[in-house]
Amino acid sequence: MKIKSLLSPLLLIMLMVSCSKENNISDPANGENLVSDLISKMTLDEKIGQMMQVERSAITNYPQDITNYFIGSILSGGGSAPSNNNVAAWADMYDNFQSFALKTRLKIPMIYGIDAVHGNNNLYGATIFPHNIGLGATGNFNLVYDVERATAEEVAATGIDWTFAPCIAVPQNERWGRTYEGFGETADLVKQMGQSAVQGFQTGTLGSTSTSILACAKHFLGDGGTKDGHDQGDVQISESEIRRIHLPGYDYAAKAGVGSVMVSFSSINGQKMHGSYHWITDVLKGELNFKGFVVSDWGGIDQLPGDYKTKVETAINAGIDMIMLPYDYKTFFATVKQLVSEKRIPEGRIDEAVKRILTAKVQLGLFERPFTDRSLISKVGSAEHRSIARSAVRQSLVLLKNDNSFLPLKKNASKVLVVGKAADDIGTQCGGWTISWQGSEGKTTIGTTILEAVRKALPVTTQVAYSLDGTGASGFDYAIVVVGEKPYAEGNGDRSDLSLSAADQTIISRMKSSGIPFVTVLISGRPMILGSVLNDSNALLAAWLFGTEADGVADILFGDYKPTGKLPYSWPRSMSQIPINSGDPNYDPLFAFGFGLTY
Ligand code: GLC
């Protein structure tokens, strides 16, 4: 008699479902069981390994160390790519590293992090979206979700599971080189943008699809509020001001289920964030009930006071769970072992850190899907993603001046002049964090420049000429003049003077002298001091760092779409006005937060 014949089909189905549930470890109940089961089996060495994040270049030649030191996470710093910078090479690299992680006794998969902050921007050929300043100008939270969803697909195509984004800084001083990484100057805009970004990267519930990647809200806390906008500087305001301006983004991110938070290099009233038990453990993990894990910034613990052993002790006891070393994993490994044996780090703290890290890995589905899903390869730079990026570009542009409705430009012009090096430079329009850490001028990746977009938008009967510096402008119906900042990232972008360069000012005055009407398109990571440029231009369009899809700029210039962007930062009249933020007393910017013209 076959047992099956005794079981009613319904009972059989119920049995199958319950079994499948037992196997589905990303189910919260089962995930917790797996995590606590693993921790109960792990040695101290295996636990310490999970807390180490190592740069790929430090182990490329020693992948066996992933196994020997139980390394739980690997990262690519800005621009750190396999020698062949293509999707297959990234996926092969990822899978190779993962194969060594799965050689460990407990076969715990490693998690790989990267700065995919405006697309999978380390990857040649990936779609590059507007930096956060442009997304903030769109005011469109659904668009931000779509942008980060597309980014997640292009990250997952390389095997990588974790992006160090969104940056939810609330920049208060445009001298800061990372202003463009922020969505804007108000807690209200940033918290909602950050929430949408987290949900886009993680696809709502973490691990719910194969392209769900771990998000990372950064940099906790107050990175955008340092005195004079100094990168990695000191925030010198009251706790209540810090809570009002800089904390809401983390509250929203925690509620959105963000899987990780990165600590800021900066300090609050003289105390380094990497050593702050109050903010990391009491506030983030306690008050905000953040359930993910906390990761340090790049070598951030090395900036703490004291000898190395003290730095490690301070950082881990403050509540940091994973250390972005990123190089000397052998010293760190030995140091933590010593600190635990000397009871300077409680083993309970180690267990709490490892529990948070393993929980994220389980929720992400890493135990079930540790290797690259090669079916995603066609997502990279896809027409669908470039179309989303083009829409984001359109919605990010802010029209600041439009005398006598100069824009939209007429398509039936016979002679059009495009002016400026930045008008034909993919690297410039993408800005920092593109292919390399700092970004660079030139044809650094695949995309469309403004010059190319203008040529595509106009009829073949229109003569489109190009001038680097605006000489020979007479006789044209109008000109499109592109000026602005060269690429930079982080502290390299800190400026005490935000005036346009002398070369740019010369171009604008030359165009003014030519007598032909022109629109100035400003490519920059922040509001700049415009001086005579505003008066000299018939129209002025802030384009920020819009990425690879310049067709979106042409869409607005020629009126296929109306400009809808609104300023995410107050636009100062002069350097002496900075910092200037909406809500300030005697608030009198050149253009207010939220300003933007349309047709
Ligand atoms: C950098 C940045 C941080 C980035 C990390 C890894 O120093 O501060 O935003 O995620 O290192 O590249």
Coordinates of C-alpha atoms in Angstrom, one line a residue, residues 107-497:
K107 CA 30.4 28.1 3.8
I108 CA 29.2 31.6 4.7
P109 CA 29.0 33.7 1.5
M110 CA 30.9 37.0 1.3
I111 CA 29.1 40.3 0.5
Y112 CA 30.6 42.7 -2.0
G113 CA 30.1 46.5 -1.7
I114 CA 30.7 49.3 -4.3
D115 CA 29.8 52.9 -4.7
A116 CA 27.0 52.7 -7.2
V117 CA 25.9 56.3 -6.5
H118 CA 24.6 57.4 -9.8
G119 CA 24.3 54.1 -11.7
N120 CA 26.9 51.3 -11.5
N121 CA 29.4 54.1 -12.2
N122 CA 32.6 52.0 -11.9
L123 CA 31.5 49.8 -14.8
Y124 CA 32.4 50.9 -18.3
G125 CA 29.2 51.1 -20.4
A126 CA 26.8 51.3 -17.5
T127 CA 24.0 53.8 -17.6
I128 CA 25.1 56.9 -15.6
F129 CA 22.2 58.8 -14.0
P130 CA 22.2 62.3 -12.6
H131 CA 23.9 62.7 -9.3
N132 CA 21.7 63.1 -6.2
I133 CA 21.6 66.9 -6.5
G134 CA 19.9 66.5 -9.9
L135 CA 17.5 63.9 -8.5
G136 CA 16.7 66.3 -5.7
A137 CA 15.8 68.9 -8.2
T138 CA 13.2 66.6 -9.8
G139 CA 11.3 66.4 -6.6
N140 CA 9.9 63.1 -8.0
F141 CA 10.2 60.3 -5.5
N142 CA 8.8 57.6 -7.9
L143 CA 11.4 58.6 -10.4
V144 CA 14.1 58.1 -7.8
Y145 CA 12.7 54.6 -7.1
D146 CA 12.9 53.8 -10.8
V147 CA 16.5 55.2 -11.1
E148 CA 17.8 53.1 -8.2
R149 CA 15.9 50.0 -9.3
A150 CA 17.7 50.3 -12.7
T151 CA 21.0 50.9 -10.9
A152 CA 20.4 47.8 -8.8
E153 CA 19.9 45.7 -11.9
E154 CA 23.1 47.0 -13.4
V155 CA 25.0 46.3 -10.1
A156 CA 23.4 42.8 -9.7
A157 CA 24.5 42.0 -13.3
T158 CA 28.1 42.1 -12.1
G159 CA 27.3 39.9 -9.1
I160 CA 27.7 42.7 -6.6
D161 CA 25.2 42.7 -3.8
W162 CA 25.6 46.0 -1.9
T163 CA 25.9 49.7 -2.9
F164 CA 27.2 52.4 -0.6
A165 CA 24.2 54.6 -1.3
P166 CA 22.1 56.6 -0.9
C167 CA 24.1 59.4 0.5
I168 CA 21.5 61.2 2.7
A169 CA 23.7 64.1 3.7
V170 CA 21.9 67.4 4.1
P171 CA 24.6 69.7 2.8
Q172 CA 24.4 73.1 4.5
N173 CA 27.5 74.8 2.9
E174 CA 28.2 74.6 -0.8
R175 CA 31.9 74.9 -0.2
W176 CA 31.7 71.1 0.5
G177 CA 33.0 69.0 -2.3
R178 CA 30.3 66.4 -1.7
T179 CA 27.3 68.8 -2.1
Y180 CA 26.3 67.0 -5.3
E181 CA 26.1 63.7 -3.4
G182 CA 23.3 65.2 -1.4
F183 CA 19.6 65.4 -2.6
G184 CA 19.3 68.9 -1.1
E185 CA 19.5 71.3 1.9
T186 CA 16.4 70.3 3.8
A187 CA 15.7 67.3 6.0
D188 CA 12.3 67.0 4.5
L189 CA 13.5 66.6 0.9
V190 CA 16.4 64.4 1.8
K191 CA 14.5 62.0 4.1
Q192 CA 11.8 61.3 1.4
M193 CA 14.4 61.0 -1.4
G194 CA 16.5 58.7 0.7
Q195 CA 13.5 56.5 1.6
S196 CA 12.7 56.1 -2.1
A197 CA 16.3 55.3 -3.0
V198 CA 16.5 52.6 -0.3
Q199 CA 13.3 51.0 -1.6
G200 CA 14.6 51.2 -5.1
F201 CA 17.9 49.5 -4.4
Q202 CA 16.4 46.9 -2.1
T203 CA 13.1 46.4 -4.1
G204 CA 11.0 47.1 -1.0
T205 CA 11.7 43.9 1.0
L206 CA 15.4 43.0 1.0
G207 CA 16.0 40.0 -1.2
S208 CA 12.5 39.9 -2.7
T209 CA 14.0 39.7 -6.2
S210 CA 17.4 38.5 -7.6
T211 CA 18.2 42.1 -8.3
S212 CA 17.6 43.4 -4.8
I213 CA 20.8 44.8 -3.5
L214 CA 21.7 46.0 0.0
A215 CA 21.5 49.8 0.4
C216 CA 23.6 51.8 2.7
A217 CA 22.5 55.2 4.2
K218 CA 25.5 57.4 4.6
H219 CA 27.4 59.1 6.2
F220 CA 26.2 58.9 9.8
L221 CA 25.9 61.6 11.2
G222 CA 26.1 65.2 10.1
D223 CA 28.5 64.8 7.2
G224 CA 26.9 67.7 5.4
G225 CA 26.9 70.0 8.4
T226 CA 30.6 70.6 9.1
K227 CA 31.9 74.1 9.8
D228 CA 32.7 75.9 6.5
G229 CA 31.8 72.8 4.6
H230 CA 35.2 71.2 5.3
D231 CA 35.0 67.5 4.1
Q232 CA 35.5 65.2 7.2
G233 CA 35.3 68.4 9.3
D234 CA 33.6 69.2 12.6
V235 CA 29.8 69.8 13.1
Q236 CA 29.6 72.6 15.6
I237 CA 25.8 72.9 16.4
S238 CA 23.6 71.8 19.2
E239 CA 22.2 68.3 19.5
S240 CA 18.7 69.6 18.8
E241 CA 19.9 71.2 15.6
I242 CA 21.6 68.0 14.6
R243 CA 18.4 66.1 15.3
R244 CA 16.3 68.5 13.4
I245 CA 18.5 68.7 10.2
H246 CA 20.6 65.5 10.0
L247 CA 18.8 62.7 11.8
P248 CA 15.4 62.5 10.0
G249 CA 17.0 60.9 6.9
Y250 CA 18.2 58.0 9.1
D251 CA 14.8 57.6 10.8
Y252 CA 13.1 57.3 7.4
A253 CA 15.9 55.0 6.1
A254 CA 15.6 52.7 9.1
K255 CA 11.8 52.6 8.8
A256 CA 12.3 51.7 5.1
G257 CA 14.4 48.7 6.2
V258 CA 17.8 49.9 5.0
G259 CA 20.3 47.1 5.4
S260 CA 23.3 49.1 6.3
V261 CA 24.5 52.5 7.5
M262 CA 28.0 53.9 6.9
V263 CA 29.6 56.1 9.6
S264 CA 30.9 59.5 8.7
F265 CA 34.6 60.6 8.8
S266 CA 33.4 63.8 10.3
S267 CA 33.0 64.8 14.0
I268 CA 30.3 66.3 16.1
N269 CA 31.5 69.0 18.5
G270 CA 35.0 67.5 18.5
Q271 CA 34.1 63.8 18.8
K272 CA 34.9 61.6 15.8
M273 CA 31.7 59.8 14.6
H274 CA 33.7 56.6 14.3
G275 CA 34.0 56.6 18.1
S276 CA 30.6 57.7 19.1
Y277 CA 28.7 55.2 21.2
H278 CA 26.0 57.8 21.8
W279 CA 25.0 58.3 18.2
I280 CA 25.7 54.9 16.8
T281 CA 24.4 52.6 19.6
D282 CA 22.1 54.8 21.7
V283 CA 20.5 56.7 18.9
L284 CA 20.8 54.8 15.6
K285 CA 20.5 51.3 17.0
G286 CA 18.5 52.2 20.1
E287 CA 16.2 55.2 19.5
L288 CA 15.7 54.6 15.7
N289 CA 15.7 50.8 16.1
F290 CA 18.0 50.3 13.1
K291 CA 18.1 46.6 12.5
G292 CA 20.9 46.4 9.8
F293 CA 24.6 46.6 10.3
V294 CA 26.9 49.6 10.7
V295 CA 30.0 49.8 8.5
S296 CA 32.9 52.2 8.9
D297 CA 34.1 54.4 6.2
W298 CA 37.4 53.8 4.3
G299 CA 40.0 53.5 6.9
G300 CA 37.8 55.6 9.2
I301 CA 38.9 53.9 12.4
D302 CA 42.5 54.9 11.7
Q303 CA 41.5 58.5 12.3
L304 CA 40.5 57.8 15.9
P305 CA 42.9 58.8 18.7
G306 CA 45.3 56.4 20.4
D307 CA 47.3 53.4 19.2
Y308 CA 45.9 51.0 16.7
K309 CA 44.6 48.6 19.4
T310 CA 42.7 51.5 21.1
K311 CA 41.3 52.7 17.7
V312 CA 39.9 49.2 17.0
E313 CA 38.5 48.9 20.6
T314 CA 36.8 52.3 20.4
A315 CA 35.2 51.7 17.0
I316 CA 33.8 48.3 17.7
N317 CA 32.6 49.1 21.2
A318 CA 30.9 52.3 19.8
G319 CA 28.8 50.0 17.7
I320 CA 30.5 49.6 14.4
D321 CA 29.8 46.1 13.1
M322 CA 31.9 45.9 10.0
I323 CA 35.2 47.6 9.4
M324 CA 36.1 48.9 5.9
L325 CA 39.8 48.3 6.7
P326 CA 40.4 48.3 3.7
Y327 CA 43.9 46.7 3.5
D328 CA 45.6 45.2 6.5
Y329 CA 43.2 42.5 7.5
K330 CA 46.0 40.4 9.2
T331 CA 46.8 43.1 11.7
F332 CA 43.1 43.8 12.4
F333 CA 42.3 40.1 12.8
A334 CA 45.1 39.6 15.4
T335 CA 44.2 42.9 17.2
V336 CA 40.6 42.0 17.7
K337 CA 41.6 38.5 19.0
Q338 CA 43.8 40.2 21.6
L339 CA 41.1 42.7 22.6
V340 CA 38.6 39.9 23.1
S341 CA 41.0 37.8 25.1
E342 CA 41.8 40.8 27.2
K343 CA 38.1 41.4 27.6
R344 CA 38.4 45.0 26.2
I345 CA 35.8 44.0 23.6
P346 CA 33.0 41.8 25.1
E347 CA 32.4 38.7 23.0
G348 CA 28.7 39.7 23.2
R349 CA 29.6 42.8 21.1
I350 CA 31.2 40.5 18.6
D351 CA 28.2 38.3 18.5
E352 CA 25.8 41.3 18.0
A353 CA 27.9 42.6 15.1
V354 CA 28.0 39.2 13.4
K355 CA 24.3 38.6 14.0
R356 CA 23.5 41.9 12.2
I357 CA 25.9 41.1 9.3
L358 CA 24.6 37.5 8.8
T359 CA 21.0 38.6 9.1
A360 CA 21.5 41.0 6.2
K361 CA 23.2 38.2 4.1
V362 CA 20.4 35.8 4.8
Q363 CA 17.7 38.4 4.0
L364 CA 19.6 39.3 0.8
G365 CA 19.3 35.6 -0.3
L366 CA 23.1 35.2 -0.5
F367 CA 23.0 31.8 1.1
E368 CA 20.6 30.7 -1.6
R369 CA 22.0 32.7 -4.6
P370 CA 25.7 33.3 -3.9
F371 CA 26.8 33.6 -7.5
T372 CA 26.1 36.1 -10.3
D373 CA 22.8 35.8 -12.2
R374 CA 24.3 35.9 -15.7
S375 CA 20.9 36.5 -17.3
L376 CA 21.1 40.1 -16.1
I377 CA 24.0 41.0 -18.4
S378 CA 21.7 42.7 -21.0
K379 CA 20.5 45.1 -18.4
V380 CA 23.7 47.0 -18.4
G381 CA 23.4 50.2 -20.4
S382 CA 20.1 49.0 -21.8
A383 CA 17.8 51.2 -23.9
E384 CA 15.2 50.9 -21.1
H385 CA 17.6 52.2 -18.5
R386 CA 18.9 55.0 -20.7
S387 CA 15.4 56.0 -21.3
I388 CA 14.8 56.3 -17.5
A389 CA 18.0 58.3 -17.2
R390 CA 16.9 60.6 -20.0
S391 CA 13.7 61.3 -18.2
A392 CA 15.6 61.9 -15.0
V393 CA 17.9 64.4 -16.8
R394 CA 14.9 66.3 -18.2
Q395 CA 13.3 66.5 -14.8
S396 CA 16.5 67.5 -13.1
L397 CA 17.2 70.7 -15.1
V398 CA 16.3 74.0 -13.4
L399 CA 15.6 77.0 -15.6
L400 CA 16.9 80.1 -13.8
K401 CA 16.5 82.7 -16.5
N402 CA 14.5 82.9 -19.7
D403 CA 14.4 86.5 -21.1
N404 CA 11.6 87.1 -23.6
S405 CA 10.9 83.4 -23.7
F406 CA 14.2 82.8 -25.4
L407 CA 13.7 79.1 -24.7
P408 CA 12.5 76.8 -26.1
L409 CA 15.0 77.3 -29.0
K410 CA 13.7 77.2 -32.5
K411 CA 14.4 74.0 -34.4
N412 CA 14.0 75.7 -37.8
A413 CA 17.1 77.8 -37.3
S414 CA 19.5 77.7 -40.2
K415 CA 22.8 78.2 -38.2
V416 CA 23.4 77.1 -34.6
L417 CA 26.6 77.3 -32.6
V418 CA 27.5 75.0 -29.7
V419 CA 30.2 76.4 -27.5
G420 CA 32.5 75.1 -24.7
K421 CA 34.7 72.1 -23.9
A422 CA 32.0 70.8 -21.6
A423 CA 29.5 70.7 -24.4
D424 CA 31.3 67.7 -25.9
D425 CA 32.7 65.8 -22.9
I426 CA 31.0 62.8 -21.3
G427 CA 33.4 62.8 -18.3
T428 CA 32.5 66.4 -17.4
Q429 CA 28.8 65.9 -17.6
C430 CA 29.0 62.8 -15.4
G431 CA 31.3 64.4 -12.8
G432 CA 33.0 62.5 -9.9
W433 CA 32.5 58.8 -9.1
T434 CA 32.5 57.9 -12.8
I435 CA 34.8 55.1 -14.0
S436 CA 37.4 56.5 -11.6
W437 CA 37.0 57.8 -8.1
Q438 CA 37.5 61.4 -9.0
G439 CA 36.0 61.2 -12.5
S440 CA 37.8 62.8 -15.4
E441 CA 37.3 64.8 -18.5
G442 CA 37.1 63.1 -21.9
K443 CA 35.3 60.1 -23.4
T444 CA 35.4 58.0 -20.2
T445 CA 32.4 55.8 -21.0
I446 CA 29.5 55.3 -23.4
G447 CA 26.9 58.1 -23.7
T448 CA 25.7 61.2 -25.5
T449 CA 27.2 64.6 -25.2
I450 CA 25.2 67.9 -25.4
L451 CA 26.8 68.6 -28.8
E452 CA 25.7 65.1 -30.1
A453 CA 22.2 65.6 -28.6
V454 CA 21.8 69.0 -30.3
R455 CA 22.8 67.5 -33.6
K456 CA 20.3 64.7 -33.2
A457 CA 17.5 67.1 -32.2
L458 CA 17.9 69.5 -35.1
P459 CA 16.9 68.9 -38.8
V460 CA 19.8 68.0 -41.2
T461 CA 19.1 71.3 -42.9
T462 CA 20.4 73.2 -39.8
Q463 CA 24.1 73.9 -39.8
V464 CA 25.4 73.0 -36.3
A465 CA 28.9 74.3 -35.7
Y466 CA 31.1 73.7 -32.6
S467 CA 33.5 76.2 -31.0
L468 CA 35.6 75.4 -27.9
D469 CA 35.8 79.1 -26.9
G470 CA 33.1 81.0 -28.7
T471 CA 35.3 82.6 -31.3
G472 CA 33.6 83.1 -34.7
A473 CA 30.1 83.3 -33.2
S474 CA 28.8 86.1 -35.5
G475 CA 26.2 85.1 -38.1
F476 CA 24.6 82.3 -36.1
D477 CA 20.9 82.4 -35.2
Y478 CA 21.7 81.5 -31.6
A479 CA 24.3 79.7 -29.4
I480 CA 24.2 77.0 -26.7
V481 CA 27.1 77.7 -24.3
V482 CA 28.2 75.0 -21.8
V483 CA 30.4 76.0 -18.9
G484 CA 31.0 74.7 -15.4
E485 CA 33.1 72.5 -13.0
K486 CA 35.6 69.9 -13.9
P487 CA 35.0 66.5 -12.2
Y488 CA 36.0 66.0 -8.6
A489 CA 35.0 63.8 -5.6
E490 CA 35.1 64.2 -1.8
G491 CA 37.5 66.7 -0.3
N492 CA 39.1 67.4 -3.6
G493 CA 36.0 69.3 -4.4
D494 CA 36.2 71.6 -1.4
R495 CA 36.3 75.2 -2.6
S496 CA 36.6 78.6 -0.9
D497 CA 35.5 80.3 -4.1

